[in-house]
């Protein structure tokens, strides 16, 4: 629990899938790079050298955390850029070989909208369905592969319903068919242990602000030997693949944050899972007509995606916000626009249930105290809104 | 290619007040007329109850499943037609409801349309039930 400075009221932050509070350890590590350690990593004098060392260190921290080689780490301006690069970079370099891409209906818009763009450039995209728990079937992936398939992109864990996908199996299938495999691991870092050296993917996207690092920085891990087109042309930064003077404070923050979050994944997961399960049990006890979306067990530890019958998610979100509770109605990027979430639609969720959906995503900012406070507010709010609703008797 | 839309205003306090403390909310047992209206655009649903005496709306109530803008618009619309003649109530527009609320964010303007629609449907249902031509 924290206090909002503006109103001095209680703040319960349960939207860690949207972004996370920067960890103090990370924040402390970043600060010097906003002041005295400002040198351009490309400069040859001592100030530049110090900055270059900091970038190198962050690259090594990332490599250790993900089990990849330092030279396989390419820093970007976030997860969205990493996803864009993986798709467009592959499409551009492989367009002589084929023009077919396989992805899923539940990907983040960073993938889906990039695919839609590629469709306007003459590429064909297969959007695989999911089952009612939001799970992609590896057999469907295999069936969709054609002679001209150049890339398969399936997220490691879904941002809305939290379902962890069978990416190892999918990656193995991709390898058997000699097709490149990319996975958007933005939501998975710190929850799903990753050893890229033995993981059957060619590319993997990450974003620092999802694991208590700063915003505006991420990375695309590109396996040695996988040659995709450069994304930003300019200077020689990131091996010339992603030019532009490095976001030094961001990269330093990403390095510290990923080292920290991968230090003890099982223990951290257990703690968050317990709190999440407790929240679910208490809501189920207190509020009638609630359904869980996503997979019952193969899901991110912090994710609790629930549908409340007969009410509108945005109305609930707004009332919770007045109580200092921050939750999401889907993915943060689509909140505020009309229409049912594309993920719930793909899961075949009944539209009436789907519209009353809230995503609670727990993390380091939460305590057991928050659980009780949230359950109390939620119970009161659902009751109020259901009285207003003509659909709930 | 799209360009960004600029800043999106949050709800003002008047909208929040009508959302959190909706006026004339609930069912009405002795209503003269009752309608249920759904918005095809976003799936919102409103039920409206009118109690009519001598062509005057002596009482009105509603229930709405929808976002804050939809609930606040229904609430405000009921306030605006209470005690009015059917003709006066018919002339109420969604724009007037929105402006009486002090404005709605641009993507939420369509939510106020349902209030006008439910009043129109309720009045026409009443007219039909009384052997009159619908307006």
Coordinates of C-alpha atoms in Angstrom, one line a residue:
Chain A
X1 CA 0.0 0.0 0.0
X2 CA 1.2 3.4 -0.8
X3 CA -0.2 6.9 -0.4
X4 CA -1.0 9.1 -3.3
X5 CA 0.7 12.4 -2.8
X6 CA -2.0 14.3 -4.5
X7 CA -4.9 13.2 -2.4
X8 CA -3.2 11.5 0.5
X9 CA -5.6 8.6 0.1
X10 CA -5.0 4.9 0.0
X11 CA -3.6 3.6 -3.3
X12 CA -3.9 0.0 -4.2
X13 CA -2.0 -0.8 -7.4
X14 CA -3.2 -4.0 -9.0
X15 CA -2.3 -3.3 -12.6
X16 CA 1.3 -4.7 -12.8
X17 CA 0.5 -6.2 -16.3
X18 CA 0.1 -2.6 -17.5
X19 CA 3.3 -1.3 -15.9
X20 CA 5.2 -1.8 -12.7
X21 CA 6.6 0.7 -10.2
X22 CA 10.3 1.2 -10.7
X23 CA 12.2 -0.7 -8.1
X24 CA 14.3 1.5 -5.8
X25 CA 17.4 -0.6 -6.5
X26 CA 16.8 0.1 -10.2
X27 CA 16.1 3.7 -9.7
X28 CA 19.3 4.2 -7.8
X29 CA 21.3 2.6 -10.5
X30 CA 19.8 4.8 -13.2
X31 CA 20.3 8.1 -11.5
X32 CA 24.1 8.7 -12.2
X33 CA 23.3 8.3 -15.9
X34 CA 21.0 11.3 -15.8
X35 CA 23.7 13.4 -14.3
X36 CA 27.5 13.0 -14.2
X37 CA 27.7 9.8 -16.2
X38 CA 26.3 11.4 -19.4
X39 CA 29.0 10.4 -21.9
X40 CA 28.0 9.0 -25.3
X41 CA 29.0 5.3 -25.3
X42 CA 30.4 5.9 -28.8
X43 CA 32.9 8.5 -27.6
X44 CA 36.5 7.3 -27.2
X45 CA 37.5 9.4 -24.2
X46 CA 37.0 8.2 -20.6
X47 CA 33.4 9.5 -20.2
X48 CA 32.3 7.6 -23.3
X49 CA 34.2 4.5 -22.2
X50 CA 32.4 4.5 -18.8
X51 CA 29.1 4.7 -20.6
X52 CA 30.1 1.9 -23.0
X53 CA 31.0 -0.2 -20.0
X54 CA 27.6 0.4 -18.5
X55 CA 25.9 -0.7 -21.7
X56 CA 28.1 -3.8 -21.9
X57 CA 27.3 -4.6 -18.3
X58 CA 23.6 -4.3 -18.9
X59 CA 23.9 -6.6 -21.9
X60 CA 25.7 -9.2 -19.8
X61 CA 23.1 -8.9 -17.0
X62 CA 20.4 -9.5 -19.6
X63 CA 22.3 -12.4 -21.2
X64 CA 22.8 -14.1 -17.8
X65 CA 19.1 -13.6 -16.8
X66 CA 17.8 -15.1 -20.1
X67 CA 20.5 -17.7 -20.7
X68 CA 21.5 -16.1 -24.0
X69 CA 24.8 -14.7 -25.3
X70 CA 25.5 -11.0 -24.8
X71 CA 25.8 -10.4 -28.5
X72 CA 22.3 -11.8 -28.9
X73 CA 20.8 -8.9 -26.9
X74 CA 19.7 -5.9 -29.0
X75 CA 18.3 -3.0 -26.9
X76 CA 15.2 -1.3 -28.3
X77 CA 12.8 1.4 -27.1
X78 CA 10.5 -1.2 -25.6
X79 CA 8.5 -4.3 -26.2
X80 CA 6.4 -2.9 -29.0
X81 CA 9.5 -1.9 -31.0
X82 CA 11.0 -5.4 -30.4
X83 CA 7.8 -7.0 -31.7
X84 CA 7.7 -4.7 -34.7
X85 CA 11.4 -5.4 -35.5
X86 CA 11.0 -9.2 -35.2
X87 CA 8.0 -9.2 -37.6
X88 CA 9.1 -6.5 -40.1
X89 CA 12.7 -7.5 -40.0
X90 CA 11.9 -11.1 -40.8
X91 CA 9.3 -10.2 -43.4
X92 CA 11.8 -7.9 -45.2
X93 CA 14.7 -10.3 -45.1
X94 CA 12.7 -13.5 -45.9
X95 CA 10.3 -12.1 -48.6
X96 CA 12.2 -13.9 -51.3
X97 CA 11.6 -17.2 -49.6
X98 CA 7.9 -16.7 -48.7
X99 CA 5.2 -14.4 -47.6
X100 CA 3.2 -16.3 -45.0
X101 CA 3.3 -15.6 -41.3
X102 CA 1.5 -17.5 -38.5
X103 CA 0.4 -15.8 -35.3
X104 CA -2.5 -16.1 -32.9
X105 CA -5.7 -14.1 -32.4
X106 CA -4.8 -13.2 -28.9
X107 CA -1.4 -11.5 -29.5
X108 CA -0.8 -7.9 -28.2
X109 CA -1.6 -5.2 -30.7
X110 CA 2.2 -4.7 -31.2
X111 CA 2.0 -8.0 -33.1
X112 CA -1.5 -7.9 -34.5
X113 CA -1.3 -4.4 -35.9
X114 CA 2.1 -5.0 -37.3
X115 CA 0.7 -8.2 -39.0
X116 CA -2.2 -6.1 -40.4
X117 CA 0.3 -3.7 -41.8
X118 CA 2.3 -6.5 -43.4
X119 CA -0.9 -7.8 -45.0
X120 CA -1.1 -4.4 -46.8
X121 CA 2.5 -5.1 -48.1
X122 CA 1.6 -8.4 -49.7
X123 CA 2.1 -10.8 -46.8
X124 CA -0.4 -13.4 -45.8
X125 CA -1.1 -13.9 -42.1
X126 CA -2.8 -16.8 -40.4
X127 CA -4.4 -15.9 -37.0
X128 CA -4.7 -19.1 -35.0
X129 CA -7.7 -19.5 -32.7
X130 CA -7.5 -20.4 -29.0
X131 CA -9.6 -22.6 -26.8
X132 CA -11.9 -21.1 -24.1
X133 CA -8.9 -20.8 -21.7
X134 CA -7.0 -18.8 -24.2
X135 CA -4.6 -21.6 -25.1
X136 CA -3.1 -22.1 -28.5
X137 CA -2.9 -25.7 -29.8
X138 CA 0.5 -26.7 -31.1
X139 CA -1.2 -29.0 -33.6
X140 CA -3.0 -26.0 -35.1
X141 CA 0.4 -24.3 -35.5
X142 CA 1.8 -27.4 -37.3
X143 CA -1.3 -27.6 -39.6
X144 CA -1.0 -23.9 -40.5
X145 CA 2.6 -24.2 -41.8
X146 CA 2.9 -23.9 -45.5
X147 CA 5.9 -24.1 -47.9
X148 CA 6.0 -20.3 -48.0
X149 CA 5.7 -19.8 -44.2
X150 CA 8.6 -17.6 -43.0
X151 CA 7.7 -16.9 -39.4
X152 CA 5.7 -18.1 -36.5
X153 CA 5.0 -15.6 -33.7
X154 CA 3.3 -16.7 -30.5
X155 CA 3.3 -14.9 -27.2
X156 CA 4.8 -16.7 -24.1
X157 CA 2.0 -15.5 -21.9
X158 CA -1.1 -13.4 -22.6
X159 CA -1.4 -9.9 -21.2
X160 CA -5.1 -10.0 -20.6
X161 CA -6.1 -13.4 -19.4
X162 CA -2.6 -14.5 -18.4
X163 CA -2.6 -17.9 -20.1
X164 CA 0.9 -19.3 -20.5
X165 CA 1.3 -20.7 -24.0
X166 CA 3.0 -24.0 -25.0
X167 CA 5.8 -22.1 -26.7
X168 CA 8.4 -24.8 -26.2
X169 CA 6.3 -27.2 -28.2
X170 CA 5.5 -24.6 -30.8
X171 CA 9.1 -23.6 -31.1
X172 CA 10.1 -27.3 -31.6
X173 CA 7.5 -27.6 -34.4
X174 CA 8.8 -24.4 -36.0
X175 CA 12.4 -25.9 -36.0
X176 CA 11.2 -29.2 -37.4
X177 CA 9.7 -27.3 -40.3
X178 CA 12.7 -24.9 -40.6
X179 CA 10.5 -21.8 -39.9
X180 CA 11.7 -18.9 -37.7
X181 CA 10.0 -18.6 -34.3
X182 CA 9.5 -15.4 -32.4
X183 CA 7.9 -15.2 -29.0
X184 CA 6.7 -12.0 -27.3
X185 CA 7.8 -12.7 -23.7
X186 CA 6.9 -9.2 -22.5
X187 CA 4.5 -10.5 -19.8
X188 CA 6.5 -13.6 -18.9
X189 CA 9.8 -12.1 -17.7
X190 CA 10.2 -12.8 -14.0
X191 CA 7.3 -15.3 -14.0
X192 CA 8.4 -17.9 -16.5
X193 CA 12.1 -19.0 -16.2
X194 CA 13.8 -18.7 -19.6
X195 CA 17.0 -20.4 -20.8
X196 CA 17.3 -19.1 -24.3
X197 CA 20.3 -21.3 -25.1
X198 CA 18.1 -24.4 -25.0
X199 CA 14.8 -22.6 -25.9
X200 CA 13.6 -23.3 -29.4
X201 CA 13.0 -19.7 -30.4
X202 CA 15.0 -17.5 -32.8
X203 CA 13.7 -14.2 -31.4
X204 CA 12.3 -13.0 -28.1
X205 CA 10.9 -9.6 -27.0
X206 CA 11.1 -8.1 -23.6
X207 CA 10.1 -4.8 -22.0
X208 CA 11.8 -3.3 -18.9
X209 CA 8.8 -1.5 -17.4
X210 CA 6.9 -4.8 -17.0
X211 CA 9.6 -6.1 -14.5
X212 CA 10.1 -3.0 -12.3
X213 CA 12.5 -1.3 -14.8
X214 CA 12.1 2.0 -16.5
X215 CA 9.7 2.7 -19.4
X216 CA 10.8 3.2 -23.0
X217 CA 13.4 0.4 -23.0
X218 CA 13.3 -3.2 -24.0
X219 CA 15.2 -5.7 -26.1
X220 CA 14.9 -8.1 -28.9
X221 CA 16.9 -11.2 -28.3
X222 CA 18.1 -12.5 -31.7
X223 CA 19.8 -15.9 -31.9
X224 CA 23.2 -15.9 -33.5
X225 CA 22.8 -16.9 -37.1
X226 CA 19.3 -15.6 -37.4
X227 CA 19.6 -12.8 -39.9
X228 CA 16.8 -10.4 -40.0
X229 CA 16.8 -6.9 -41.5
X230 CA 18.2 -4.0 -39.5
X231 CA 15.4 -2.0 -37.9
X232 CA 16.8 1.5 -37.5
X233 CA 19.5 2.7 -39.9
X234 CA 22.1 5.1 -38.8
X235 CA 25.2 4.7 -36.6
X236 CA 26.9 1.5 -35.5
X237 CA 25.0 1.1 -32.2
X238 CA 23.6 -2.4 -31.4
X239 CA 25.8 -3.9 -34.1
X240 CA 24.4 -1.5 -36.6
X241 CA 21.1 -3.3 -36.4
X242 CA 19.3 -0.7 -34.3
X243 CA 21.1 2.6 -34.7
X244 CA 20.7 5.6 -32.5
X245 CA 22.6 6.8 -29.4
X246 CA 21.8 4.4 -26.6
X247 CA 19.1 5.1 -24.0
X248 CA 21.8 4.8 -21.4
X249 CA 19.7 5.3 -18.2
X250 CA 17.1 3.0 -19.6
X251 CA 19.5 0.2 -20.6
X252 CA 21.3 0.4 -17.2
X253 CA 17.9 0.2 -15.6
X254 CA 16.8 -2.8 -17.7
X255 CA 20.0 -4.6 -16.8
X256 CA 19.6 -4.2 -13.0
X257 CA 15.9 -4.9 -13.2
X258 CA 16.2 -8.2 -15.2
X259 CA 19.0 -9.4 -12.9
X260 CA 16.9 -8.7 -9.9
X261 CA 13.6 -10.2 -11.2
X262 CA 15.2 -13.4 -12.4
X263 CA 17.1 -14.0 -9.1
X264 CA 14.5 -16.1 -7.5
X265 CA 11.6 -16.8 -9.8
X266 CA 10.1 -19.8 -7.9
X267 CA 9.9 -18.0 -4.6
X268 CA 8.6 -14.8 -6.0
X269 CA 6.0 -16.7 -8.0
X270 CA 4.9 -18.7 -5.0
X271 CA 4.4 -15.5 -3.0
X272 CA 2.4 -13.7 -5.7
X273 CA 0.4 -16.8 -6.6
X274 CA -0.7 -17.2 -3.0
X275 CA -1.8 -13.6 -2.8
X276 CA -3.6 -13.9 -6.2
X277 CA -5.4 -17.1 -5.1
X278 CA -6.4 -15.5 -1.9
X279 CA -7.9 -12.5 -3.7
X280 CA -9.8 -14.9 -6.0
X281 CA -11.1 -17.0 -3.1
X282 CA -12.3 -13.9 -1.2
X283 CA -14.0 -12.4 -4.3
X284 CA -15.7 -15.7 -5.1
X285 CA -16.9 -15.9 -1.5
X286 CA -18.1 -12.3 -1.4
X287 CA -19.4 -11.4 -4.8
X288 CA -22.0 -13.6 -6.6
X289 CA -22.0 -14.4 -10.3
X290 CA -18.3 -14.1 -11.0
X291 CA -16.3 -16.1 -13.6
X292 CA -12.6 -16.6 -14.1
X293 CA -11.3 -16.0 -17.6
X294 CA -8.1 -17.7 -18.8
X295 CA -6.6 -21.0 -17.8
X296 CA -7.1 -22.3 -14.3
X297 CA -3.5 -23.4 -13.8
X298 CA -1.3 -22.4 -16.7
X299 CA -1.4 -18.7 -16.0
X300 CA 0.8 -15.9 -14.9
X301 CA 1.1 -15.8 -11.1
X302 CA -0.2 -12.3 -10.7
X303 CA -3.0 -12.4 -13.2
X304 CA -6.6 -12.6 -12.1
X305 CA -9.1 -11.9 -14.9
X306 CA -12.7 -12.0 -13.8
X307 CA -16.1 -11.3 -15.3
X308 CA -18.9 -9.9 -13.2
X309 CA -22.3 -10.6 -14.7
X310 CA -24.7 -7.7 -15.5
X311 CA -22.3 -4.8 -15.0
X312 CA -19.9 -2.8 -17.2
X313 CA -16.2 -3.2 -16.6
X314 CA -15.4 0.5 -17.2
X315 CA -18.0 1.5 -14.7
X316 CA -16.5 -0.8 -12.1
X317 CA -13.0 0.4 -13.0
X318 CA -14.0 4.0 -12.5
X319 CA -15.7 3.3 -9.1
X320 CA -12.7 1.4 -7.9
X321 CA -10.5 4.2 -9.0
X322 CA -12.4 6.6 -6.8
X323 CA -11.4 4.2 -3.9
X324 CA -7.8 4.4 -5.0
X325 CA -7.8 0.9 -6.5
X326 CA -6.1 0.7 -9.9
X327 CA -7.2 -2.2 -12.1
X328 CA -7.7 -2.7 -15.8
X329 CA -10.7 -3.6 -18.0
X330 CA -8.5 -5.6 -20.4
X331 CA -5.2 -4.5 -21.7
X332 CA -4.2 -1.0 -20.8
X333 CA -3.8 -0.1 -24.5
X334 CA -7.4 -0.8 -25.4
X335 CA -9.0 0.6 -22.2
X336 CA -11.2 3.6 -23.0
X337 CA -12.2 2.4 -26.5
X338 CA -15.4 0.6 -27.2
X339 CA -15.8 -3.0 -28.0
X340 CA -15.2 -6.3 -26.3
X341 CA -11.6 -7.3 -25.8
X342 CA -10.2 -9.3 -28.8
X343 CA -8.8 -11.8 -26.4
X344 CA -12.1 -12.6 -24.7
X345 CA -13.8 -12.7 -28.1
X346 CA -11.2 -15.2 -29.3
X347 CA -11.8 -17.3 -26.1
X348 CA -15.5 -17.3 -27.0
X349 CA -16.5 -15.5 -23.8
X350 CA -20.3 -14.6 -23.8
X351 CA -20.5 -10.9 -24.7
X352 CA -22.6 -10.1 -21.7
X353 CA -20.1 -11.6 -19.3
X354 CA -17.1 -10.2 -21.3
X355 CA -18.3 -6.6 -20.9
X356 CA -18.1 -7.0 -17.1
X357 CA -14.5 -7.9 -17.1
X358 CA -11.7 -6.7 -14.8
X359 CA -8.1 -7.6 -14.9
X360 CA -6.3 -7.6 -11.5
X361 CA -2.5 -8.1 -11.9
X362 CA -0.7 -8.4 -8.6
X363 CA 3.0 -7.8 -8.0
X364 CA 5.5 -6.2 -5.6
X365 CA 3.3 -3.2 -4.8
X366 CA 0.7 -5.4 -3.1
X367 CA 0.2 -6.8 0.4
X368 CA -2.4 -9.1 2.0
X369 CA -3.9 -5.9 3.3
X370 CA -4.7 -4.7 -0.2
X371 CA -6.6 -8.0 -0.8
X372 CA -9.1 -7.3 2.0
X373 CA -9.5 -3.7 1.1
X374 CA -10.1 -4.5 -2.6
X375 CA -12.6 -7.3 -1.8
X376 CA -14.6 -4.9 0.4
X377 CA -14.7 -2.2 -2.2
X378 CA -15.5 -4.6 -5.0
X379 CA -18.4 -6.2 -3.2
X380 CA -19.9 -2.7 -2.5
X381 CA -19.4 -1.5 -6.1
X382 CA -20.8 -4.6 -7.8
X383 CA -23.8 -4.4 -5.6
X384 CA -24.3 -0.7 -6.4
X385 CA -23.9 -1.2 -10.2
X386 CA -26.1 -4.3 -10.2
X387 CA -28.9 -2.3 -8.7
X388 CA -28.6 0.1 -11.6
X389 CA -28.4 -2.7 -14.1
X390 CA -31.5 -3.9 -15.9
X391 CA -29.8 -7.2 -16.6
X392 CA -29.3 -8.2 -13.0
X393 CA -32.3 -9.1 -10.8
Chain B
X1 CA -2.1 6.0 -41.5
X2 CA -3.6 7.6 -38.5
X3 CA -2.7 10.6 -36.4
X4 CA -3.3 10.8 -32.7
X5 CA -6.5 12.3 -31.5
X6 CA -5.1 14.6 -28.8
X7 CA -5.9 14.5 -25.2
X8 CA -9.0 12.7 -24.0
X9 CA -10.9 14.5 -21.3
X10 CA -11.9 12.5 -18.2
X11 CA -15.4 12.8 -16.8
X12 CA -16.3 16.0 -15.1
X13 CA -17.6 16.0 -11.5
X14 CA -21.2 16.5 -12.6
X15 CA -21.0 13.3 -14.7
X16 CA -19.3 11.5 -11.8
X17 CA -22.1 12.7 -9.5
X18 CA -24.9 11.4 -11.7
X19 CA -22.9 8.2 -12.2
X20 CA -22.3 7.6 -8.5
X21 CA -25.6 8.8 -7.3
X22 CA -28.0 8.2 -10.2
X23 CA -31.4 10.0 -9.9
X24 CA -34.7 8.3 -10.5
X25 CA -32.9 4.9 -10.6
X26 CA -34.8 1.6 -10.3
X27 CA -37.9 -0.1 -11.4
X28 CA -41.4 1.4 -11.1
X29 CA -44.3 -0.8 -10.2
X30 CA -47.1 1.5 -11.3
X31 CA -45.6 2.8 -14.5
X32 CA -47.9 3.7 -17.4
X33 CA -45.3 2.6 -19.9
X34 CA -42.1 0.6 -19.9
X35 CA -39.4 0.1 -22.6
X36 CA -36.1 -1.6 -23.0
X37 CA -33.6 -0.1 -25.4
X38 CA -30.3 -1.5 -26.5
X39 CA -27.5 0.3 -28.2
X40 CA -26.3 -1.6 -31.2
X41 CA -23.1 0.3 -31.2
X42 CA -21.8 -0.7 -27.8
X43 CA -24.3 -3.2 -26.3
X44 CA -25.5 -0.8 -23.5
X45 CA -29.0 -1.5 -22.3
X46 CA -31.5 0.9 -20.7
X47 CA -34.9 0.3 -19.3
X48 CA -37.2 3.3 -18.8
X49 CA -40.4 3.6 -16.9
X50 CA -42.8 6.6 -17.3
X51 CA -45.8 7.4 -15.2
X52 CA -48.1 9.6 -17.3
X53 CA -51.1 11.7 -16.2
X54 CA -52.9 14.1 -18.6
X55 CA -50.0 14.0 -21.0
X56 CA -47.6 15.0 -18.3
X57 CA -44.7 12.8 -17.1
X58 CA -45.4 12.7 -13.4
X59 CA -42.7 10.2 -12.6
X60 CA -39.9 8.5 -14.4
X61 CA -37.2 5.9 -13.5
X62 CA -34.5 3.9 -15.3
X63 CA -32.0 1.2 -15.1
X64 CA -28.9 1.1 -17.3
X65 CA -26.2 -1.4 -18.0
X66 CA -23.3 0.7 -19.4
X67 CA -20.4 2.9 -18.7
X68 CA -20.4 6.0 -16.5
X69 CA -21.5 8.2 -19.5
X70 CA -24.5 6.0 -20.2
X71 CA -25.6 5.9 -16.6
X72 CA -25.1 9.6 -16.1
X73 CA -26.9 10.4 -19.3
X74 CA -29.9 8.3 -18.3
X75 CA -30.0 9.9 -14.9
X76 CA -29.8 13.4 -16.2
X77 CA -32.4 12.8 -18.9
X78 CA -34.9 11.5 -16.4
X79 CA -34.3 14.7 -14.3
X80 CA -34.9 16.8 -17.4
X81 CA -38.2 15.2 -18.4
X82 CA -39.8 14.8 -15.0
X83 CA -42.9 17.0 -14.8
X84 CA -42.7 17.9 -18.5
X85 CA -45.4 17.3 -21.1
X86 CA -44.9 14.5 -23.5
X87 CA -44.3 17.0 -26.3
X88 CA -41.6 18.8 -24.3
X89 CA -40.0 15.5 -23.3
X90 CA -40.0 14.4 -27.0
X91 CA -38.0 17.5 -28.0
X92 CA -35.2 16.7 -25.5
X93 CA -32.0 15.9 -27.5
X94 CA -29.0 13.9 -26.5
X95 CA -26.9 17.0 -27.1
X96 CA -29.0 18.8 -24.5
X97 CA -28.5 16.0 -22.1
X98 CA -24.7 16.0 -22.7
X99 CA -24.4 19.7 -22.3
X100 CA -26.6 19.7 -19.1
X101 CA -24.0 17.2 -17.8
X102 CA -21.3 19.8 -18.6
X103 CA -20.1 17.8 -21.6
X104 CA -18.9 14.3 -22.3
X105 CA -15.6 13.0 -23.6
X106 CA -15.7 12.7 -27.4
X107 CA -15.7 8.9 -27.5
X108 CA -18.5 8.8 -25.0
X109 CA -21.0 11.1 -26.9
X110 CA -22.7 8.1 -28.4
X111 CA -23.6 6.9 -24.9
X112 CA -26.0 9.8 -24.4
X113 CA -28.0 8.8 -27.5
X114 CA -29.6 6.0 -25.7
X115 CA -31.3 8.3 -23.3
X116 CA -33.0 10.2 -26.1
X117 CA -33.9 6.9 -27.8
X118 CA -35.5 5.4 -24.7
X119 CA -37.6 8.5 -24.1
X120 CA -38.8 8.5 -27.8
X121 CA -39.6 4.8 -27.6
X122 CA -41.4 5.1 -24.3
X123 CA -43.6 8.0 -25.6
X124 CA -44.4 6.2 -28.9
X125 CA -45.3 3.0 -27.0
X126 CA -47.6 5.0 -24.9
X127 CA -49.2 6.7 -27.9
X128 CA -49.7 3.3 -29.7
X129 CA -51.2 1.8 -26.6
X130 CA -53.6 4.7 -26.5
X131 CA -54.6 4.3 -30.2
X132 CA -52.6 7.4 -31.3
X133 CA -50.2 7.7 -34.3
X134 CA -46.6 7.4 -33.1
X135 CA -44.5 10.6 -33.5

